XYZ file of C-alpha atoms in Angstrom:
466
model
C 120.865 381.266 15.132
C 120.888 384.443 11.357
C 123.542 381.747 10.103
C 121.134 379.408 9.763
C 118.538 381.895 8.512
C 119.387 381.161 4.368
C 116.479 381.812 2.408
C 116.099 378.453 -0.293
C 115.632 379.078 -3.712
C 115.979 374.839 -4.250
C 112.124 374.960 -5.257
C 112.502 377.855 -8.119
C 116.093 376.547 -9.540
C 114.036 373.554 -10.233
C 111.226 375.381 -11.515
C 113.642 377.233 -14.412
C 115.524 373.985 -14.922
C 111.949 372.383 -16.137
C 111.386 375.603 -18.350
C 114.181 375.618 -19.532
C 113.857 372.177 -20.603
C 111.209 372.903 -22.182
C 112.064 376.946 -23.374
C 114.695 377.027 -26.033
C 113.980 381.050 -26.218
C 112.575 383.341 -22.808
C 113.304 385.727 -20.506
C 114.132 385.089 -16.176
C 111.120 388.426 -15.027
C 113.306 389.611 -11.971
C 112.874 393.332 -10.544
C 115.813 395.352 -9.402
C 116.870 393.835 -6.039
C 114.730 391.137 -6.277
C 118.479 389.158 -6.144
C 118.725 388.038 -9.557
C 121.877 388.026 -9.592
C 121.926 385.505 -5.951
C 119.303 383.647 -8.589
C 121.556 382.818 -11.115
C 124.475 382.647 -9.956
C 123.347 379.309 -7.336
C 121.317 377.877 -10.230
C 124.735 377.495 -12.274
C 126.157 376.394 -9.605
C 123.639 373.302 -8.783
C 125.416 370.166 -9.807
C 122.024 368.794 -11.658
C 122.418 372.097 -13.447
C 125.955 371.672 -14.229
C 125.586 368.355 -15.553
C 122.990 369.508 -18.233
C 124.353 372.726 -19.420
C 127.394 374.817 -20.002
C 126.775 378.899 -19.944
C 127.949 381.578 -21.824
C 127.140 384.702 -19.910
C 127.492 387.782 -21.950
C 126.666 391.972 -20.632
C 126.614 394.335 -23.906
C 125.071 396.831 -21.330
C 128.973 397.215 -20.939
C 129.748 397.481 -24.195
C 131.319 400.348 -25.752
C 129.244 400.965 -29.262
C 129.912 403.494 -31.488
C 127.270 404.716 -32.825
C 127.423 403.655 -36.890
C 128.144 399.925 -35.569
C 125.869 397.467 -35.384
C 125.532 395.925 -31.548
C 125.570 392.033 -33.252
C 129.127 392.362 -34.401
C 130.432 392.934 -30.437
C 127.964 389.944 -29.619
C 128.692 387.489 -31.989
C 132.906 388.772 -30.622
C 131.319 387.969 -26.587
C 129.647 384.710 -27.170
C 133.680 383.954 -29.445
C 135.997 385.257 -26.340
C 133.486 383.113 -23.494
C 133.022 379.730 -25.485
C 137.703 380.590 -24.822
C 136.865 380.550 -21.304
C 134.957 378.268 -20.701
C 137.284 375.749 -22.852
C 134.745 374.702 -25.019
C 136.940 374.851 -27.821
C 138.588 371.482 -28.864
C 141.196 370.541 -32.155
C 138.252 368.698 -33.833
C 137.113 372.688 -34.590
C 138.244 373.483 -38.310
C 137.032 377.001 -40.914
C 136.139 374.992 -44.487
C 138.067 376.794 -47.166
C 135.874 378.345 -48.857
C 135.272 380.201 -45.656
C 138.724 381.205 -45.141
C 138.802 382.877 -48.587
C 135.360 384.821 -48.122
C 136.434 386.776 -44.342
C 140.377 386.901 -45.832
C 139.007 389.059 -49.367
C 136.178 390.954 -47.374
C 139.249 391.402 -44.108
C 141.704 393.107 -46.953
C 143.753 390.720 -45.881
C 144.135 391.407 -41.632
C 144.540 388.501 -39.797
C 141.225 387.025 -37.701
C 143.456 387.513 -34.525
C 144.121 390.964 -35.188
C 140.151 391.306 -35.667
C 139.036 389.444 -32.483
C 142.242 391.603 -30.546
C 140.325 394.791 -31.830
C 137.224 394.343 -30.160
C 138.044 393.286 -26.465
C 138.525 396.617 -25.632
C 134.471 397.851 -26.878
C 133.355 394.548 -25.123
C 134.958 395.979 -22.289
C 136.953 391.845 -21.577
C 138.158 391.956 -18.055
C 141.521 392.569 -17.317
C 142.116 389.358 -16.192
C 140.140 387.204 -18.455
C 142.148 388.926 -21.677
C 145.699 386.588 -20.753
C 143.540 383.964 -20.692
C 141.605 384.194 -24.235
C 145.010 385.111 -25.775
C 146.286 382.203 -24.192
C 143.257 380.158 -26.010
C 143.827 381.997 -29.433
C 147.864 380.843 -29.104
C 147.151 377.677 -28.226
C 144.074 376.173 -30.074
C 144.108 374.978 -33.595
C 141.645 376.638 -34.447
C 143.351 379.543 -35.367
C 146.199 378.992 -35.824
C 144.438 375.965 -38.988
C 143.364 379.720 -40.332
C 146.312 381.968 -40.363
C 148.133 379.075 -42.537
C 145.112 379.314 -44.613
C 145.392 383.249 -44.471
C 148.631 383.008 -45.237
C 148.681 380.848 -47.939
C 146.431 382.834 -49.964
C 148.175 385.658 -49.795
C 151.124 383.693 -51.627
C 149.767 382.194 -54.083
C 148.345 384.419 -56.266
C 146.514 388.177 -56.898
C 142.698 388.732 -55.412
C 141.803 389.080 -58.111
C 142.495 385.158 -58.986
C 141.092 384.173 -55.678
C 138.041 386.410 -56.108
C 137.244 384.068 -59.603
C 138.155 380.675 -58.115
C 135.915 382.056 -54.575
C 133.266 382.985 -57.441
C 133.557 379.471 -59.167
C 133.649 377.369 -55.944
C 131.447 379.324 -52.894
C 128.848 377.702 -51.742
C 126.090 380.069 -51.432
C 124.225 378.654 -49.032
C 127.044 377.944 -46.293
C 128.316 381.228 -46.826
C 126.969 384.443 -47.343
C 124.412 383.977 -44.273
C 127.727 383.659 -42.507
C 130.632 385.680 -40.947
C 133.557 384.078 -39.827
C 132.355 384.431 -36.711
C 129.715 383.697 -36.989
C 131.203 380.214 -38.353
C 133.506 379.531 -35.920
C 130.845 380.011 -33.389
C 128.139 377.477 -34.860
C 131.127 374.629 -35.186
C 132.690 375.145 -32.044
C 128.453 374.610 -30.351
C 127.835 371.670 -32.793
C 131.104 370.095 -31.603
C 131.199 370.612 -28.250
C 127.380 369.382 -27.803
C 128.607 366.397 -29.829
C 131.504 365.140 -27.398
C 129.515 366.225 -24.008
C 126.194 366.042 -24.772
C 125.387 368.867 -23.040
C 122.826 371.908 -23.388
C 124.500 374.877 -24.743
C 122.742 378.755 -22.647
C 123.131 381.776 -24.018
C 122.247 384.228 -21.223
C 122.529 388.022 -22.406
C 121.669 390.553 -18.993
C 120.752 393.349 -18.215
C 117.825 393.840 -20.777
C 115.499 396.660 -19.997
C 118.925 398.588 -19.082
C 120.157 398.875 -22.649
C 119.901 401.621 -25.209
C 116.942 400.997 -26.597
C 117.799 400.492 -30.259
C 120.289 398.111 -28.933
C 117.593 396.007 -27.082
C 115.380 395.361 -30.062
C 117.957 394.996 -32.235
C 119.461 391.693 -30.135
C 115.201 390.955 -30.036
C 115.140 391.073 -33.469
C 117.985 389.188 -34.769
C 116.863 386.407 -32.352
C 113.603 386.275 -33.477
C 114.397 386.948 -36.905
C 116.120 383.562 -36.940
C 112.654 382.054 -36.593
C 111.243 383.872 -39.392
C 114.701 383.048 -41.800
C 113.391 379.622 -41.607
C 110.252 379.614 -42.283
C 110.860 382.386 -45.375
C 113.689 379.760 -46.710
C 110.701 376.687 -46.923
C 113.880 374.492 -43.820
C 111.395 371.884 -42.010
C 109.240 373.695 -39.135
C 109.972 370.547 -36.890
C 113.829 371.243 -37.297
C 113.571 374.617 -36.125
C 111.057 375.490 -34.210
C 113.526 374.521 -31.325
C 116.757 375.740 -32.665
C 118.277 378.834 -31.742
C 120.957 381.134 -33.292
C 124.319 379.952 -33.680
C 122.906 375.985 -32.560
C 122.577 377.901 -28.865
C 120.158 375.353 -26.964
C 118.525 377.950 -24.852
C 118.331 381.712 -25.495
C 118.016 383.407 -22.034
C 117.232 387.446 -21.470
C 117.195 388.769 -18.227
C 115.238 392.192 -17.169
C 112.711 393.404 -15.869
C 109.490 392.297 -18.325
C 107.200 395.184 -17.331
C 110.536 397.627 -17.871
C 110.819 396.109 -21.586
C 107.317 396.777 -21.917
C 107.610 400.437 -21.177
C 110.592 401.074 -22.622
C 108.862 399.184 -26.316
C 106.075 401.453 -26.053
C 108.186 404.382 -25.377
C 110.084 403.131 -28.445
C 107.220 402.868 -31.062
C 104.736 404.353 -29.895
C 101.984 403.945 -27.298
C 99.237 401.909 -29.677
C 102.179 399.155 -30.721
C 101.846 395.839 -30.114
C 103.799 394.895 -27.547
C 102.889 391.215 -26.997
C 102.548 390.611 -30.420
C 106.264 391.566 -31.340
C 107.546 389.563 -28.071
C 105.708 387.062 -28.752
C 108.345 386.554 -32.136
C 110.992 385.184 -29.548
C 109.543 383.664 -26.461
C 108.447 379.904 -26.615
C 106.060 380.628 -23.804
C 105.165 383.288 -21.267
C 108.046 384.389 -19.196
C 109.634 383.036 -16.111
C 109.409 385.749 -13.462
C 111.641 384.919 -9.936
C 111.771 387.061 -6.767
C 113.929 386.533 -4.171
C 111.258 388.559 -1.881
C 108.324 386.609 -2.558
C 111.036 383.057 -1.798
C 111.550 385.264 1.113
C 108.122 386.027 2.178
C 107.705 381.866 1.983
C 109.793 381.012 4.310
C 109.495 383.262 6.570
C 105.478 382.482 6.649
C 107.145 378.312 6.952
C 108.728 379.217 9.655
C 105.898 381.251 11.599
C 104.099 378.512 11.369
C 106.668 375.834 12.392
C 107.631 378.018 15.475
C 104.041 378.612 16.515
C 102.394 375.467 15.085
C 100.293 377.417 13.005
C 98.243 376.623 10.143
C 100.461 379.258 7.112
C 97.053 380.034 5.921
C 95.840 382.050 9.842
C 100.119 383.702 9.859
C 99.347 385.067 6.491
C 95.745 386.558 8.088
C 97.477 387.263 11.012
C 100.661 388.574 10.408
C 99.902 390.288 6.472
C 102.892 390.812 4.182
C 102.799 394.908 5.159
C 103.410 393.773 8.384
C 106.900 391.966 7.310
C 108.156 394.531 4.210
C 109.852 397.120 6.769
C 111.915 394.379 9.222
C 115.139 392.728 8.903
C 116.208 389.486 8.827
C 117.668 390.007 12.277
C 113.921 391.575 13.572
C 112.512 388.118 11.858
C 114.973 385.761 13.545
C 114.027 388.153 16.639
C 110.665 387.406 16.654
C 111.076 383.631 16.157
C 112.592 383.712 19.629
C 109.286 383.389 21.847
C 109.708 381.069 24.016
C 109.087 382.959 27.659
C 107.101 385.857 25.943
C 103.857 383.839 27.006
C 103.777 384.014 31.053
C 100.782 381.912 31.377
C 98.891 379.036 29.819
C 95.328 380.783 28.439
C 93.023 378.151 31.387
C 88.936 378.396 31.258
C 87.059 376.683 33.827
C 83.621 375.264 33.004
C 80.599 372.440 33.096
C 82.557 370.992 36.128
C 86.532 370.904 34.131
C 89.526 372.909 33.479
C 90.926 373.319 30.272
C 94.164 374.966 28.371
C 92.762 376.564 25.274
C 94.864 375.659 22.334
C 98.189 378.692 22.564
C 98.713 379.049 18.611
C 97.511 382.472 19.122
C 99.490 383.181 21.522
C 102.447 382.327 19.676
C 101.154 384.811 17.023
C 100.665 387.171 19.447
C 104.561 387.222 20.949
C 105.497 387.234 17.338
C 103.801 390.378 16.881
C 104.367 391.941 19.854
C 108.343 390.650 18.958
C 108.081 392.526 16.261
C 107.112 395.841 17.729
C 103.674 395.733 16.366
C 101.307 398.225 18.234
C 98.675 396.996 20.103
C 95.919 398.405 18.113
C 96.795 396.981 15.075
C 96.593 393.843 17.092
C 93.222 394.114 18.603
C 91.749 394.290 14.457
C 93.277 390.829 14.165
C 90.093 388.605 14.927
C 87.279 390.613 13.005
C 90.592 390.182 9.889
C 90.098 386.471 10.600
C 86.925 385.961 10.546
C 86.068 387.852 7.368
C 88.473 385.721 6.192
C 88.046 382.174 7.181
C 85.434 381.760 9.690
C 86.677 378.095 9.911
C 90.484 379.346 11.523
C 88.567 381.939 13.480
C 85.952 379.600 14.685
C 89.066 377.057 15.900
C 91.659 379.394 17.000
C 90.836 382.364 18.632
C 86.658 381.532 19.821
C 87.245 379.598 22.807
C 89.511 382.778 23.348
C 86.336 384.571 23.813
C 85.209 382.606 27.464
C 87.580 384.905 28.743
C 85.359 387.782 28.416
C 82.345 385.908 29.238
C 82.388 386.767 32.981
C 80.435 383.324 35.063
C 80.497 381.146 32.067
C 78.811 377.677 33.207
C 79.233 376.256 29.440
C 82.191 375.368 26.923
C 80.097 376.625 24.017
C 80.166 380.170 23.003
C 78.314 381.904 20.016
C 78.798 384.889 17.720
C 76.343 386.905 17.432
C 77.424 388.764 13.382
C 74.955 389.806 10.372
C 74.702 388.601 7.079
C 75.124 391.365 3.332
C 71.236 392.301 3.510
C 71.990 392.975 7.974
C 69.754 389.636 9.254
C 71.235 389.091 12.037
C 72.561 385.629 13.086
C 74.157 383.917 15.822
C 76.453 380.223 15.511
C 77.188 378.603 18.031
C 80.618 377.400 19.035
C 81.977 374.370 21.627
C 85.540 373.989 23.216
C 86.676 370.767 22.404
C 88.721 370.354 26.028
C 91.118 368.220 24.513
C 92.314 370.426 21.553
C 90.816 373.323 23.436
C 90.439 373.953 20.304
C 86.423 375.739 18.782
C 84.216 373.363 17.172
C 81.514 374.406 15.181
C 78.159 373.644 16.652
C 73.913 374.985 15.672
C 73.792 378.273 13.658
C 70.607 380.219 13.981
C 68.837 383.156 12.946
C 67.972 385.549 15.502
C 66.317 388.937 16.757
C 66.975 392.380 15.780
C 68.058 393.182 19.379
C 70.970 390.608 19.459
C 74.547 392.740 19.071
C 76.866 391.643 17.436
C 80.707 390.231 18.872
C 82.786 392.285 20.476
C 86.276 390.938 18.374
C 88.791 393.508 19.965
C 87.750 392.560 23.553
C 88.803 388.954 23.409
C 93.084 390.115 21.589
C 92.403 392.644 24.305
C 92.112 389.441 26.915
C 95.304 387.634 25.265
C 97.674 389.936 25.573
C 96.800 389.285 29.691
C 99.251 386.651 28.827
C 102.071 387.874 26.786
C 105.125 389.503 28.150
C 104.953 393.588 26.713
């Protein structure tokens, strides 16, 4: 049975899938220990997700960033490595000559390959991925073509002449706003989307574990992309769902509440976090918790095992009673077939009625969870205060067991309203279902006592094996 207890996350996967389709920039918020890694791994490997999306996942928290270096330089190169590892670069991608020349002039004749290899250690590329990246660099036409162009620049003329030619022919709108790596990423992403019709998603992991300066640099870069298009009079309709590098989605992963705390600590308690983060987010963050999914699944299973409405299960076996229980404890509690040693029957009005066993099953589960009897005794009052309908249907019939010599299939619950006025509520037991059904209510004299709720559970427990 243990092997069958796999907490389903299908609902969360579908919700996040829809969330990504609607939100080009978002935060996947999940607290430590809430199963974020498990969720993302399953999400990315779900068939209908793989048909729509391709994921580039980076971990800036692992970068070895020099104090004077911009973390975004490493992020760009890491994204390029991810494009290689995902086999997304086709031979159709070519870097224009003017961009190659701009790189050549900026980098003091250094080759692009040497530049990329230099960054591998800083990005902490796993050793098993390095060989694959080097093979991609060696085999792709993109890098061979770039090498040829640079070699040609070096041979054909001196650097001063190249600079004059560059300044004479440069397209200012396409050169100065992107370096060689940005140019490659944008062209690869565009080419890949055109070839496959897939959605490209960048996932930036462990947002709340980064150095605060790096965290907010990343947020600023992706938020500034939106500011930039407006300042340069780009049509809003063309850019509202756009992202840097022509990515379809950017997902930052971390605990949203921690990001808020870090922001307040870094920028000051009175700074406007909502206004700041609102520049990045398309809507509110997507919150995921395996604990919540686990709890939901347990309640659904308990409702099935006890044949009880899930609302009643949640009242009787509250979250705090399950919090410290292991999965083994929970599964053990499902095995209640032999926990109830006899049916609860009452005889009145010349008839014998078997009372609905739902409450006995719930108490049997609690016994197997080793919940003390003192806690169980409080259940009727708790149910009555939260849902009188559930009380009358599932608990009130057992009041017949507390009343010796009862000749009627009807019980009366005595209580006082908020003003202290005493009332009585009659409840009749259905002969077929063994459940209670409300009948008449009446105002009663001040001498009437309130119903002894604890006595009901004491009688119920007589039917449960210790």
